[in-house]
């Protein structure tokens, strides 16, 4: 049977979940309403984990994810939540259906106070535990970016808390136990503390998924020009509220990668996703509204004033006219351009033009892309630009490039190093420093001849003249 994977709750999912519950009903027949809970609740939790696998498989079939076995990127948060909630509601409906089927099979009076009360407990218990196991499954798959590994962990947790294995766990873990105490009058006393704990943990995990989501993803980007490969299979991912830097020598492919991200260039191969939107020609307008961009060479109308420039860019960006004036005032204050707002662009210094460029990029973006913002600026202006990037990066994702290591070290959280179009490092600055530990050395040389001999053997990263001689820094795998 060919299934339509584009609908949220397709027929095949209804069928296999129903069949599973009927099989469980045959395998584990019940006698009392209390026993019904011990069958329905764990089975719905198991289905919740299976449904999450189904969500990821649907994502694979619809090209939301590129590889089924090892995920190079996370399934988009909105798509997960939409299907997750629909599946969740359906699982609660399954509780309704099978509870009353069990009651009918027992030839019980359908509407006794005892049966109605137990049914209410059943809905509440399943709501809490199903939320937990579904959230756990989504979180594990997203965290490890490996569907099989994530599902295996989720099923292992389910197995432990739904079988006699839990009896061998430490006493402190009994707070997670499913406990249902039968009463003499036929009622029950559920242990709601563990289930409330499940629900709280489940909600926390869903929030974590949102915070850990990558808002910018560049996957396997390759960009070719006649006779040259500017980017060769580059993958880069930015999290929400992260300042990520690109480092590389001139011609390493930094600007090309940014131009691909900002829709100025189309990649030869690869996928770019910005806030769950695939960067393809039909989505360019939507993507451009989300991105603020300061290119390496900013062309501004020379006869416009600073304020007129910001008003012009805000109008092009579709900023609400009511909010526009307040936004421009804020940007002029933050970039220290308020006293220069009436100056024409042709009257500005290089540093001021950079600040105007940064301000225009921040009129209404969700993400900020900045290409070598400190090039050619004096030390004071460089520090000012760096502080602005840190300030604006507190509530939005920032990607900026530079070949000045000092700018990156004082600004960014994570670093990607490009060399001849290829990514050679992607991680934190602290980790990079740890990797360089015991590989950078300083020494004092007495003459230029000695320096030339050392230069032939080692990579020299610094050279200073002093009264004692020539102080150099060099890179070596072992002590020279």
Coordinates of C-alpha atoms in Angstrom, one line a residue:
X1 CA 0.0 0.0 0.0
X2 CA 1.4 3.4 -0.9
X3 CA 1.1 5.8 2.0
X4 CA 0.9 9.6 1.8
X5 CA 3.7 10.7 4.1
X6 CA 2.7 14.4 3.9
X7 CA -0.4 14.1 6.1
X8 CA 0.2 14.3 9.8
X9 CA -1.6 11.1 10.9
X10 CA -1.6 8.7 7.9
X11 CA -3.7 5.6 7.6
X12 CA -0.8 3.2 8.1
X13 CA -0.1 4.7 11.5
X14 CA -3.7 4.2 12.6
X15 CA -3.6 0.6 11.4
X16 CA -0.4 -0.5 13.1
X17 CA -1.1 1.2 16.4
X18 CA -4.6 -0.4 16.5
X19 CA -3.2 -3.8 15.6
X20 CA -0.5 -3.5 18.3
X21 CA -3.1 -2.6 21.0
X22 CA -5.4 -5.5 20.0
X23 CA -2.5 -7.9 20.1
X24 CA -1.6 -6.7 23.6
X25 CA -5.2 -7.2 24.6
X26 CA -5.1 -10.8 23.5
X27 CA -1.7 -11.5 25.1
X28 CA -2.6 -9.8 28.4
X29 CA -6.3 -10.3 29.2
X30 CA -7.6 -8.3 32.1
X31 CA -10.2 -9.1 34.8
X32 CA -10.6 -5.9 36.7
X33 CA -10.6 -2.2 35.7
X34 CA -7.4 -1.8 37.8
X35 CA -5.6 -4.3 35.6
X36 CA -6.6 -2.4 32.5
X37 CA -4.3 0.5 33.6
X38 CA -1.3 -1.8 33.9
X39 CA -1.9 -2.8 30.3
X40 CA -2.8 0.4 28.5
X41 CA -0.4 2.9 30.1
X42 CA 2.9 1.1 29.3
X43 CA 1.7 0.1 25.8
X44 CA 0.8 3.6 24.9
X45 CA 4.3 4.7 26.1
X46 CA 5.8 2.2 23.8
X47 CA 3.8 3.4 20.9
X48 CA 4.9 7.0 21.7
X49 CA 8.5 6.0 21.2
X50 CA 7.6 4.2 17.9
X51 CA 5.7 7.2 16.7
X52 CA 8.8 9.4 17.2
X53 CA 10.7 7.0 14.9
X54 CA 7.8 7.3 12.5
X55 CA 8.1 11.1 12.6
X56 CA 11.8 11.0 11.7
X57 CA 11.2 8.4 8.9
X58 CA 8.6 10.7 7.4
X59 CA 11.1 13.6 7.6
X60 CA 13.6 11.4 5.8
X61 CA 11.1 10.6 3.0
X62 CA 10.2 14.3 2.6
X63 CA 13.8 15.4 2.4
X64 CA 13.7 17.3 5.7
X65 CA 16.7 15.3 6.7
X66 CA 19.4 14.1 4.3
X67 CA 20.6 10.8 5.8
X68 CA 18.4 8.3 7.6
X69 CA 20.9 6.4 9.7
X70 CA 23.3 9.3 10.7
X71 CA 21.6 12.6 10.8
X72 CA 23.8 15.5 9.6
X73 CA 21.2 18.0 10.9
X74 CA 18.2 18.0 13.2
X75 CA 14.7 17.5 12.0
X76 CA 13.1 20.9 12.1
X77 CA 11.5 21.8 15.4
X78 CA 8.2 23.1 14.1
X79 CA 7.7 19.9 12.0
X80 CA 8.5 17.7 15.0
X81 CA 6.1 19.6 17.4
X82 CA 3.3 19.6 14.9
X83 CA 3.4 15.9 14.3
X84 CA 4.3 15.2 17.9
X85 CA 1.2 17.0 19.2
X86 CA -1.2 15.3 16.7
X87 CA 0.3 11.9 17.6
X88 CA 0.0 12.7 21.3
X89 CA -3.7 13.5 21.0
X90 CA -4.2 10.4 19.1
X91 CA -2.5 8.2 21.7
X92 CA -4.8 9.7 24.4
X93 CA -7.8 8.8 22.2
X94 CA -6.4 5.3 22.0
X95 CA -6.6 5.2 25.8
X96 CA -10.3 6.2 25.5
X97 CA -11.0 3.5 22.9
X98 CA -9.3 0.6 24.5
X99 CA -10.3 1.3 28.1
X100 CA -14.0 1.1 27.1
X101 CA -13.3 -2.0 24.9
X102 CA -11.9 -3.7 27.9
X103 CA -14.9 -2.8 30.0
X104 CA -17.3 -4.1 27.3
X105 CA -15.4 -7.4 27.1
X106 CA -15.9 -7.8 30.8
X107 CA -19.6 -7.3 30.5
X108 CA -19.4 -4.6 33.2
X109 CA -21.9 -1.9 33.9
X110 CA -20.4 0.9 31.9
X111 CA -21.2 3.8 34.1
X112 CA -20.5 2.9 37.6
X113 CA -18.7 5.4 39.8
X114 CA -15.7 3.1 40.2
X115 CA -15.3 2.6 36.4
X116 CA -15.7 6.3 35.6
X117 CA -13.2 7.2 38.4
X118 CA -10.6 4.7 37.1
X119 CA -11.0 6.0 33.6
X120 CA -10.3 9.5 34.7
X121 CA -7.2 8.3 36.4
X122 CA -6.2 6.4 33.2
X123 CA -6.4 9.6 31.1
X124 CA -4.4 11.6 33.5
X125 CA -1.7 8.9 34.0
X126 CA -1.3 8.3 30.3
X127 CA -1.2 12.0 29.6
X128 CA 1.9 12.4 31.9
X129 CA 3.8 9.3 31.0
X130 CA 3.2 9.3 27.2
X131 CA 4.4 13.0 27.2
X132 CA 7.6 11.9 29.0
X133 CA 8.5 9.0 26.7
X134 CA 7.7 10.8 23.5
X135 CA 9.8 13.8 24.7
X136 CA 12.6 11.5 25.8
X137 CA 12.7 9.8 22.4
X138 CA 12.8 13.1 20.5
X139 CA 15.5 14.5 22.7
X140 CA 17.7 11.4 22.5
X141 CA 17.5 11.3 18.7
X142 CA 18.2 15.0 18.4
X143 CA 21.0 15.0 20.9
X144 CA 22.9 12.1 19.4
X145 CA 21.8 12.8 15.8
X146 CA 21.4 9.1 15.3
X147 CA 17.9 7.7 15.2
X148 CA 18.8 4.1 16.1
X149 CA 20.9 5.1 19.1
X150 CA 18.4 7.6 20.4
X151 CA 15.5 5.1 20.1
X152 CA 17.5 2.3 21.7
X153 CA 18.1 4.5 24.8
X154 CA 14.4 5.4 25.0
X155 CA 13.3 1.8 24.7
X156 CA 15.9 0.8 27.3
X157 CA 14.4 3.3 29.8
X158 CA 10.9 2.1 28.9
X159 CA 11.9 -1.5 29.5
X160 CA 13.5 -0.8 32.9
X161 CA 10.4 1.0 34.3
X162 CA 7.9 -1.4 32.8
X163 CA 9.4 -4.7 33.8
X164 CA 10.7 -6.4 36.9
X165 CA 14.1 -5.0 36.2
X166 CA 13.0 -1.9 38.1
X167 CA 13.0 -4.0 41.3
X168 CA 16.8 -4.2 41.1
X169 CA 17.3 -0.4 40.7
X170 CA 18.6 1.7 43.6
X171 CA 15.9 2.8 46.1
X172 CA 16.2 6.5 45.1
X173 CA 14.9 5.6 41.6
X174 CA 11.6 4.3 43.0
X175 CA 10.2 7.8 42.6
X176 CA 9.9 6.9 38.9
X177 CA 8.0 3.7 39.5
X178 CA 4.5 3.1 38.2
X179 CA 2.5 2.4 41.3
X180 CA -1.2 1.7 41.4
X181 CA -2.6 0.6 44.8
X182 CA -6.0 -1.3 44.7
X183 CA -8.6 -0.3 47.3
X184 CA -11.0 -2.6 49.2
X185 CA -14.0 -0.9 47.5
X186 CA -12.6 -1.6 44.1
X187 CA -11.1 1.8 43.5
X188 CA -7.5 2.7 43.1
X189 CA -4.9 5.1 44.5
X190 CA -2.4 5.9 41.7
X191 CA 1.1 7.1 42.6
X192 CA 0.9 10.5 40.9
X193 CA 4.2 11.9 42.1
X194 CA 6.2 9.8 39.6
X195 CA 3.9 10.7 36.8
X196 CA 4.0 14.4 37.6
X197 CA 7.8 14.1 37.6
X198 CA 7.6 12.5 34.2
X199 CA 5.5 15.3 32.9
X200 CA 7.8 18.0 34.2
X201 CA 10.9 16.3 32.8
X202 CA 9.1 15.8 29.5
X203 CA 8.3 19.5 29.2
X204 CA 11.9 20.5 30.2
X205 CA 13.2 18.2 27.4
X206 CA 10.9 19.8 24.8
X207 CA 12.2 23.2 25.9
X208 CA 15.8 21.9 25.6
X209 CA 15.0 20.7 22.0
X210 CA 14.0 24.2 21.1
X211 CA 17.1 25.8 22.7
X212 CA 19.4 23.3 21.1
X213 CA 17.9 23.6 17.7
X214 CA 20.2 24.8 14.9
X215 CA 18.8 28.0 13.4
X216 CA 21.3 28.1 10.5
X217 CA 22.5 25.0 8.8
X218 CA 24.8 24.7 5.8
X219 CA 25.2 21.1 4.8
X220 CA 27.8 19.8 2.4
X221 CA 28.1 23.1 0.6
X222 CA 30.2 23.0 -2.6
X223 CA 30.6 26.1 -4.7
X224 CA 32.5 25.9 -8.0
X225 CA 33.7 28.7 -10.2
X226 CA 35.4 28.2 -13.6
X227 CA 38.7 26.5 -12.7
X228 CA 38.3 26.8 -8.9
X229 CA 36.5 25.3 -6.0
X230 CA 35.7 28.0 -3.5
X231 CA 33.9 25.8 -1.0
X232 CA 34.4 22.1 -0.8
X233 CA 31.9 20.0 1.2
X234 CA 31.6 22.6 4.0
X235 CA 29.1 21.9 6.8
X236 CA 28.3 24.6 9.4
X237 CA 25.6 24.8 12.0
X238 CA 24.7 27.7 14.3
X239 CA 22.6 27.4 17.4
X240 CA 20.2 30.1 18.6
X241 CA 21.9 33.0 20.4
X242 CA 25.4 31.9 19.3
X243 CA 28.2 34.0 17.9
X244 CA 30.1 31.8 15.4
X245 CA 33.2 32.9 13.5
X246 CA 34.8 32.0 10.3
X247 CA 38.6 32.2 10.3
X248 CA 40.8 31.8 7.3
X249 CA 43.4 33.4 5.1
X250 CA 42.4 35.6 2.1
X251 CA 40.9 33.4 -0.5
X252 CA 39.9 30.6 1.9
X253 CA 36.3 30.8 0.9
X254 CA 34.8 32.8 3.8
X255 CA 33.0 35.4 1.7
X256 CA 31.8 32.8 -0.8
X257 CA 30.2 30.8 2.1
X258 CA 28.5 33.9 3.4
X259 CA 27.2 34.9 -0.1
X260 CA 25.7 31.4 -0.4
X261 CA 24.0 31.8 3.0
X262 CA 22.6 35.3 2.1
X263 CA 21.2 34.1 -1.3
X264 CA 23.7 36.1 -3.3
X265 CA 25.2 32.9 -4.7
X266 CA 23.6 29.5 -5.4
X267 CA 25.7 26.5 -4.3
X268 CA 26.8 24.0 -6.8
X269 CA 25.8 21.3 -4.4
X270 CA 24.5 21.2 -0.8
X271 CA 21.7 22.4 1.4
X272 CA 21.2 25.6 3.3
X273 CA 18.4 26.0 5.9
X274 CA 17.6 29.2 7.8
X275 CA 15.1 28.9 10.7
X276 CA 13.5 25.8 9.1
X277 CA 13.3 27.5 5.7
X278 CA 15.1 25.8 2.8
X279 CA 17.2 28.4 1.0
X280 CA 16.0 27.8 -2.6
X281 CA 15.0 30.5 -5.2
X282 CA 11.3 30.4 -4.3
X283 CA 12.2 31.1 -0.7
X284 CA 14.8 33.8 -1.2
X285 CA 12.4 36.7 -0.3
X286 CA 11.4 35.0 3.0
X287 CA 15.1 34.3 3.8
X288 CA 16.3 37.8 3.1
X289 CA 13.7 39.2 5.6
X290 CA 15.3 37.1 8.3
X291 CA 19.0 38.0 7.7
X292 CA 20.9 41.2 8.3
X293 CA 24.1 41.4 6.2
X294 CA 27.2 43.5 6.3
X295 CA 29.3 42.7 3.3
X296 CA 33.1 43.2 3.1
X297 CA 32.5 46.1 0.7
X298 CA 29.4 48.1 1.6
X299 CA 28.0 50.3 -1.1
X300 CA 26.1 53.3 0.3
X301 CA 24.5 56.2 -1.5
X302 CA 27.1 59.0 -0.9
X303 CA 24.6 61.8 -0.7
X304 CA 22.3 60.2 1.8
X305 CA 22.7 61.1 5.5
X306 CA 23.3 58.5 8.1
X307 CA 19.6 58.7 9.3
X308 CA 18.3 58.7 5.7
X309 CA 20.4 55.5 5.0
X310 CA 18.8 53.7 8.0
X311 CA 15.3 54.9 7.1
X312 CA 15.8 53.7 3.5
X313 CA 17.0 50.3 4.5
X314 CA 14.2 49.9 7.1
X315 CA 11.7 50.7 4.4
X316 CA 13.2 48.1 2.1
X317 CA 13.1 45.6 4.9
X318 CA 9.4 46.1 5.6
X319 CA 9.9 47.5 9.1
X320 CA 6.6 48.7 10.6
X321 CA 6.5 52.5 10.1
X322 CA 5.3 52.9 13.7
X323 CA 8.3 51.0 15.1
X324 CA 10.8 52.4 12.5
X325 CA 11.6 55.7 14.2
X326 CA 12.1 54.1 17.6
X327 CA 14.3 51.4 16.1
X328 CA 16.5 53.9 14.2
X329 CA 16.9 56.0 17.4
X330 CA 18.0 52.9 19.2
X331 CA 20.5 51.9 16.6
X332 CA 22.0 55.4 16.3
X333 CA 22.5 55.4 20.1
X334 CA 24.0 51.9 20.3
X335 CA 26.4 52.5 17.4
X336 CA 27.4 56.0 18.8
X337 CA 26.2 57.6 15.5
X338 CA 23.6 59.9 17.0
X339 CA 25.8 63.0 16.8
X340 CA 26.7 62.2 13.2
X341 CA 23.2 61.3 12.0
X342 CA 23.0 64.4 9.7
X343 CA 26.3 63.8 8.0
X344 CA 26.4 62.4 4.5
X345 CA 27.9 59.0 3.9
X346 CA 30.7 60.5 1.8
X347 CA 31.8 62.6 4.8
X348 CA 32.2 59.6 7.1
X349 CA 35.5 57.9 8.1
X350 CA 36.0 54.2 7.4
X351 CA 35.1 53.2 11.0
X352 CA 31.9 55.3 10.9
X353 CA 30.9 53.7 7.6
X354 CA 31.4 50.3 9.2
X355 CA 29.1 51.3 12.1
X356 CA 26.5 52.6 9.6
X357 CA 26.8 49.3 7.8
X358 CA 26.3 47.3 11.1
X359 CA 23.3 49.5 12.0
X360 CA 21.6 49.0 8.6
X361 CA 22.2 45.2 9.0
X362 CA 20.3 45.3 12.3
X363 CA 17.2 47.1 11.3
X364 CA 15.0 44.0 11.7
X365 CA 17.0 40.7 11.4
X366 CA 16.7 37.4 13.2
X367 CA 20.3 36.6 12.2
X368 CA 23.3 38.8 11.6
X369 CA 25.9 38.0 8.9
X370 CA 29.1 40.1 9.0
X371 CA 32.0 39.8 6.6
X372 CA 35.3 41.0 8.0
X373 CA 33.9 44.0 9.9
X374 CA 37.2 45.2 11.3
X375 CA 39.4 45.2 8.2
X376 CA 41.4 48.4 7.8
X377 CA 40.1 50.0 11.1
X378 CA 42.3 51.5 13.8
X379 CA 42.5 49.6 17.2
X380 CA 39.9 51.8 18.9
X381 CA 37.3 51.3 16.2
X382 CA 38.0 47.6 16.0
X383 CA 37.2 47.3 19.8
X384 CA 34.0 49.3 19.3
X385 CA 32.8 47.0 16.5
X386 CA 33.7 43.9 18.5
X387 CA 31.7 45.2 21.5
X388 CA 28.7 45.9 19.2
X389 CA 28.8 42.4 17.8
X390 CA 28.9 40.9 21.3
X391 CA 26.0 43.2 22.4
X392 CA 23.8 42.4 19.4
X393 CA 24.7 38.7 19.6
X394 CA 23.0 38.3 23.0
X395 CA 19.5 37.8 21.5
X396 CA 20.3 36.7 17.9
X397 CA 22.6 34.3 16.1
X398 CA 25.7 36.0 14.6
X399 CA 28.1 34.7 11.9
X400 CA 31.1 36.8 11.2
X401 CA 34.4 36.2 9.4
X402 CA 37.8 37.6 9.9
X403 CA 41.5 36.7 9.5
X404 CA 42.4 38.6 12.7
X405 CA 42.6 36.0 15.5
X406 CA 42.3 38.7 18.2
X407 CA 38.9 39.8 17.0
X408 CA 37.6 36.2 17.1
X409 CA 39.0 35.4 20.6
X410 CA 37.3 38.3 22.2
X411 CA 34.0 37.9 20.4
X412 CA 32.8 34.4 19.4
X413 CA 31.7 31.2 21.1
X414 CA 32.6 28.8 18.3
X415 CA 35.0 28.9 15.5
X416 CA 35.2 27.3 12.0
X417 CA 38.6 27.4 10.2
X418 CA 38.6 27.3 6.4
X419 CA 41.7 26.5 4.3
X420 CA 41.5 26.5 0.5
X421 CA 37.8 26.1 0.6
X422 CA 37.8 23.1 3.0
X423 CA 36.8 23.1 6.7
X424 CA 39.7 22.0 8.8
X425 CA 38.3 22.8 12.3
X426 CA 34.9 23.4 13.8
X427 CA 34.5 23.8 17.5
X428 CA 35.1 26.0 20.5
X429 CA 38.1 28.3 20.9
X430 CA 39.0 26.7 24.2
X431 CA 39.2 23.3 22.6
X432 CA 41.5 24.7 19.8
X433 CA 43.8 26.3 22.4
X434 CA 44.0 22.9 24.2
X435 CA 44.9 21.2 21.0
X436 CA 47.8 23.8 20.5
X437 CA 49.0 23.3 24.0
X438 CA 52.7 22.1 24.1
X439 CA 53.1 22.9 20.4
X440 CA 53.8 26.6 20.6
X441 CA 57.2 27.7 21.9
X442 CA 59.2 30.9 22.4
X443 CA 62.9 31.4 22.1
X444 CA 65.5 34.1 21.9
X445 CA 67.9 34.2 18.9
X446 CA 71.1 36.3 18.7
X447 CA 71.2 37.1 14.9
X448 CA 69.3 37.1 11.6
X449 CA 71.4 34.2 10.4
X450 CA 70.2 32.1 13.3
X451 CA 66.7 33.2 12.6
X452 CA 66.9 32.1 8.9
X453 CA 68.1 28.6 9.9
X454 CA 65.2 28.2 12.4
X455 CA 62.7 29.5 9.8
X456 CA 63.8 26.7 7.4
X457 CA 62.8 24.0 10.0
X458 CA 59.8 25.5 11.8
X459 CA 56.6 27.6 11.3
X460 CA 57.3 31.0 12.7
X461 CA 54.2 32.8 14.1
X462 CA 55.8 35.8 15.7
X463 CA 59.0 37.9 15.6
X464 CA 60.0 40.8 17.8
X465 CA 63.3 42.6 18.1
X466 CA 64.6 43.5 21.6
X467 CA 67.9 44.5 23.3
X468 CA 68.6 40.8 24.1
X469 CA 68.1 39.7 20.5
X470 CA 65.2 38.4 18.3
X471 CA 62.3 37.0 20.3
X472 CA 60.3 34.5 18.2
X473 CA 57.3 32.2 18.6
X474 CA 57.2 29.0 16.6
X475 CA 55.0 25.9 16.1
X476 CA 56.4 22.4 16.5
X477 CA 55.0 19.0 17.3
X478 CA 57.8 18.5 19.8
X479 CA 60.2 20.6 21.8
X480 CA 62.7 22.1 19.3

